[in-house]
Coordinates of C-alpha atoms in Angstrom, one line a residue:
Chain A
M10 CA 94.8 48.4 108.6
S11 CA 97.9 50.5 108.2
Y12 CA 98.2 54.1 107.4
D13 CA 99.9 54.5 104.0
L14 CA 101.9 57.7 104.3
E15 CA 102.9 57.9 100.6
T16 CA 99.3 57.6 99.4
A17 CA 98.2 60.1 102.0
E18 CA 100.8 62.6 100.8
R19 CA 99.5 62.4 97.2
A20 CA 96.1 63.8 98.2
A21 CA 93.7 65.2 95.7
Y22 CA 93.2 68.3 97.7
A23 CA 96.9 69.3 97.8
P24 CA 96.5 72.1 95.2
F25 CA 93.9 73.7 97.6
F26 CA 96.7 74.7 100.0
G27 CA 98.9 76.0 97.1
Y28 CA 96.1 78.2 95.8
M29 CA 95.3 79.4 99.4
G30 CA 98.9 80.3 99.7
A31 CA 98.8 82.4 96.5
A32 CA 95.6 84.0 97.6
S33 CA 96.7 84.9 101.1
A34 CA 100.0 86.4 99.8
Q35 CA 98.0 88.9 97.8
I36 CA 95.1 89.4 100.2
F37 CA 97.1 90.2 103.4
T38 CA 99.7 92.4 101.7
V39 CA 96.9 94.4 100.1
L40 CA 95.2 94.7 103.6
G41 CA 98.4 96.2 104.9
A42 CA 99.1 98.4 101.9
A43 CA 95.5 99.7 102.0
Y44 CA 95.8 100.6 105.7
G45 CA 99.2 102.2 105.0
T46 CA 97.8 104.3 102.1
A47 CA 94.7 105.4 104.0
K48 CA 96.5 106.3 107.2
S49 CA 99.3 108.2 105.6
A50 CA 96.8 110.0 103.3
V51 CA 95.1 111.5 106.4
G52 CA 98.5 113.1 107.2
I53 CA 99.1 114.1 103.7
C54 CA 95.8 115.8 103.4
S55 CA 96.1 117.8 106.6
M56 CA 99.7 118.8 105.6
G57 CA 98.8 119.6 102.0
V58 CA 96.5 122.4 103.2
M59 CA 99.5 124.4 104.4
R60 CA 102.4 123.2 102.1
P61 CA 101.0 122.0 98.7
E62 CA 104.4 122.3 97.1
L63 CA 105.8 119.5 99.3
I64 CA 103.5 116.9 97.6
M65 CA 106.5 115.1 96.0
K66 CA 108.0 114.4 99.4
S67 CA 104.8 113.7 101.3
V68 CA 103.5 111.1 98.9
I69 CA 106.5 108.8 99.6
P70 CA 104.7 106.8 102.3
V71 CA 101.9 106.0 99.8
I72 CA 104.5 104.8 97.3
M73 CA 106.1 102.6 100.0
A74 CA 102.7 101.1 100.8
G75 CA 102.2 100.4 97.1
I76 CA 105.5 98.6 97.0
I77 CA 104.2 96.3 99.8
G78 CA 101.3 95.5 97.5
I79 CA 103.7 94.7 94.6
Y80 CA 105.5 92.2 96.9
G81 CA 102.2 90.4 97.3
L82 CA 101.5 90.5 93.6
V83 CA 104.9 89.1 92.7
V84 CA 104.7 86.2 95.3
A85 CA 101.2 85.4 94.3
M86 CA 102.2 85.1 90.6
V87 CA 105.2 83.0 91.4
L88 CA 103.2 80.7 93.6
K89 CA 100.4 80.5 91.1
G90 CA 102.9 79.3 88.4
K91 CA 104.0 76.4 90.6
V92 CA 100.6 75.0 91.6
T93 CA 99.5 72.1 89.4
S94 CA 96.9 69.4 89.7
A95 CA 97.5 66.6 92.1
S96 CA 97.6 64.1 89.3
A97 CA 100.6 66.0 87.8
G98 CA 102.7 65.3 90.9
Y99 CA 101.6 68.1 93.2
D100 CA 101.7 66.5 96.7
L101 CA 100.8 67.8 100.1
N102 CA 104.4 68.8 100.9
K103 CA 104.5 71.3 98.0
G104 CA 101.0 72.5 99.0
F105 CA 102.0 73.2 102.5
A106 CA 105.2 74.8 101.4
H107 CA 103.3 77.2 99.2
L108 CA 100.8 77.9 101.9
A109 CA 103.6 78.8 104.2
A110 CA 105.2 81.0 101.6
G111 CA 101.9 82.9 101.0
L112 CA 101.2 83.4 104.7
T113 CA 104.7 84.6 105.3
C114 CA 104.7 87.2 102.6
G115 CA 101.1 88.2 103.4
L116 CA 101.4 88.6 107.1
C117 CA 104.8 90.3 106.9
G118 CA 103.3 92.7 104.4
L119 CA 100.4 93.3 106.7
G120 CA 102.7 94.3 109.5
A121 CA 104.9 96.4 107.3
G122 CA 101.9 98.2 105.8
Y123 CA 100.6 99.1 109.3
A124 CA 104.0 100.4 110.2
I125 CA 104.2 102.5 107.1
G126 CA 100.8 104.0 107.7
I127 CA 101.5 105.1 111.2
V128 CA 105.0 106.3 110.4
G129 CA 103.8 108.1 107.3
D130 CA 101.0 109.9 109.1
A131 CA 103.2 111.2 111.9
G132 CA 106.3 111.8 109.6
V133 CA 104.4 113.8 107.0
R134 CA 102.8 116.1 109.6
G135 CA 106.2 116.6 111.2
T136 CA 108.0 117.3 107.9
A137 CA 105.5 120.1 107.1
Q138 CA 106.7 122.0 110.2
Q139 CA 110.4 120.9 110.4
P140 CA 111.8 120.0 106.9
R141 CA 114.9 118.5 108.5
L142 CA 112.8 115.6 109.8
F143 CA 112.5 114.4 106.2
V144 CA 115.6 112.2 106.3
G145 CA 114.6 110.6 109.5
M146 CA 111.1 109.9 108.2
I147 CA 112.6 108.3 105.1
L148 CA 114.9 106.1 107.2
I149 CA 112.1 104.9 109.4
L150 CA 110.0 104.2 106.3
I151 CA 112.7 102.2 104.7
F152 CA 113.2 100.1 107.8
S153 CA 109.5 99.4 108.0
E154 CA 109.4 98.5 104.3
V155 CA 112.4 96.2 104.6
L156 CA 110.3 94.1 107.1
G157 CA 108.0 93.3 104.2
L158 CA 110.9 92.6 102.0
Y159 CA 112.2 90.0 104.5
G160 CA 108.8 88.3 104.2
M161 CA 109.0 88.3 100.4
I162 CA 112.5 86.8 100.4
V163 CA 111.5 84.0 102.7
A164 CA 108.4 83.4 100.7
L165 CA 110.4 83.1 97.4
I166 CA 112.8 80.7 99.1
L167 CA 109.9 78.6 100.5
G168 CA 108.1 78.7 97.3
T169 CA 110.9 77.7 95.0
S170 CA 112.5 75.0 97.2
Chain B
M7 CA 81.6 135.9 97.0
T8 CA 81.9 137.1 93.4
T9 CA 78.7 138.5 91.8
S10 CA 79.8 139.9 88.4
S11 CA 80.5 137.4 85.7
S12 CA 83.6 139.2 84.3
S13 CA 85.6 139.1 87.5
E14 CA 84.5 135.5 88.4
P15 CA 87.5 133.2 88.4
S16 CA 87.3 130.0 86.3
T17 CA 86.2 126.8 88.0
M18 CA 89.8 125.5 87.9
A19 CA 91.0 128.5 89.8
T20 CA 88.3 128.1 92.4
L21 CA 89.1 124.4 92.9
F22 CA 92.9 124.9 93.1
P23 CA 93.6 128.5 94.1
N24 CA 97.3 128.2 93.7
F25 CA 97.2 125.9 90.6
R26 CA 98.8 128.7 88.5
D27 CA 101.7 128.9 91.0
Q28 CA 104.8 127.8 89.2
E29 CA 106.1 125.7 92.1
V30 CA 102.8 123.9 92.6
Q31 CA 102.5 123.2 88.9
S32 CA 105.9 121.7 88.6
A33 CA 105.3 119.6 91.7
V34 CA 102.1 118.2 90.3
K35 CA 103.7 117.5 87.0
N36 CA 106.6 115.7 88.7
L37 CA 104.1 113.8 90.8
L38 CA 102.1 112.6 87.8
T39 CA 105.2 111.5 85.8
Y40 CA 106.7 109.6 88.7
S41 CA 103.4 108.0 89.7
L42 CA 102.9 106.6 86.2
V43 CA 106.5 105.4 86.0
I44 CA 106.3 103.6 89.4
L45 CA 103.0 102.0 88.4
I46 CA 104.1 100.8 85.0
V47 CA 107.8 99.8 85.5
P48 CA 107.3 96.8 87.8
L49 CA 104.4 95.2 86.0
A50 CA 105.8 95.8 82.5
S51 CA 109.3 94.6 83.4
M52 CA 107.9 91.5 85.1
F53 CA 105.9 90.3 82.1
L54 CA 108.2 91.6 79.3
L55 CA 111.3 90.1 80.9
K56 CA 109.6 86.8 81.5
Q57 CA 108.2 86.6 77.9
F58 CA 111.0 88.0 75.8
F59 CA 114.2 87.9 77.8
F60 CA 114.2 84.8 80.0
E61 CA 112.0 82.5 77.9
G62 CA 112.7 84.0 74.5
L63 CA 116.4 84.8 74.6
L64 CA 117.8 82.6 77.4
G65 CA 115.4 79.7 77.1
V66 CA 114.7 79.3 80.9
S67 CA 111.7 77.2 81.9
A68 CA 108.5 79.2 82.6
N69 CA 108.6 78.7 86.4
D70 CA 112.2 79.9 86.8
A71 CA 111.7 82.7 84.4
L72 CA 108.8 84.0 86.5
T73 CA 110.9 83.9 89.7
Y74 CA 113.9 85.7 88.1
S75 CA 111.7 88.4 86.5
A76 CA 109.9 88.9 89.8
I77 CA 113.2 89.6 91.6
I78 CA 114.2 92.0 88.8
A79 CA 110.9 93.8 89.0
V80 CA 111.2 94.3 92.8
V81 CA 114.8 95.6 92.3
L82 CA 113.6 98.0 89.6
V83 CA 110.8 99.3 91.8
H84 CA 113.4 100.2 94.4
V85 CA 115.5 101.9 91.7
V86 CA 112.6 104.1 90.8
L87 CA 111.9 104.8 94.4
G88 CA 115.5 105.9 94.8
I89 CA 115.2 108.2 91.8
W90 CA 112.0 109.6 93.4
L91 CA 113.7 110.3 96.7
F92 CA 116.6 112.0 94.8
A93 CA 114.2 114.2 92.8
A94 CA 112.2 115.2 96.0
T95 CA 115.4 116.2 97.9
K96 CA 116.9 118.0 94.9
Q97 CA 113.7 120.0 94.4
E98 CA 113.9 121.1 98.1
D99 CA 117.6 122.1 97.8
R100 CA 117.0 124.2 94.7
K101 CA 114.1 126.0 96.4
K102 CA 116.3 126.7 99.4
R103 CA 119.1 128.2 97.2
E104 CA 116.6 130.4 95.4
N105 CA 115.3 131.7 98.7
K106 CA 118.8 132.5 99.9
Q107 CA 119.5 134.5 96.7
D108 CA 116.5 136.7 97.3

């Protein structure tokens, strides 16, 4: 009674992992993006009471959080295009690779969304009182958004290899 | 509290007291335009590039076309974000200059 590794790798449930990867890429990035949008919206609302003409500047954290969601959408679509049925040659190795890609993009996006939310809340409130803080806020926002971009790049590499 | 109907402001004015303000109006107009652009550009570019450019013109396989168009969509989103940042800072500079002239 030997364990046949090659048969085991061609498991019928391999696509499950691929689809879970695509789903988790979208779900977790949207969790992060939603938190980022809501948290920075609190700051925007309290600042918009005093300086409504600064709305163009203060909405930037919300845009950045939305871009995190777009990362998840892109990765989920790419992964979904690669998952096929197990009979069409989709083995467990591919399934695990796609699950890893989805989780990488999703959890990196979750972290980046959290960062954008907190930075956006504090930064927008600060910009209302000291406009020179704007450049600093944008830099911090870009750095926290790049964290999500790293996750998307790794996810695309994992998903296409 | 307004009692006479003649001096009662319109509902729009009660909701947004400074809606007629030139500055606020242009800011809101800018915001709407850029929001629509940043929502439409990545999705449209992703699907249109995949369908018509990579698969139609270059004849790349469907999987590769999706990956390439995804990368281009993400790059385009950042280009729009850069334009947004530029517009936001430019608006502020113009306002500062006008204040100095006064």
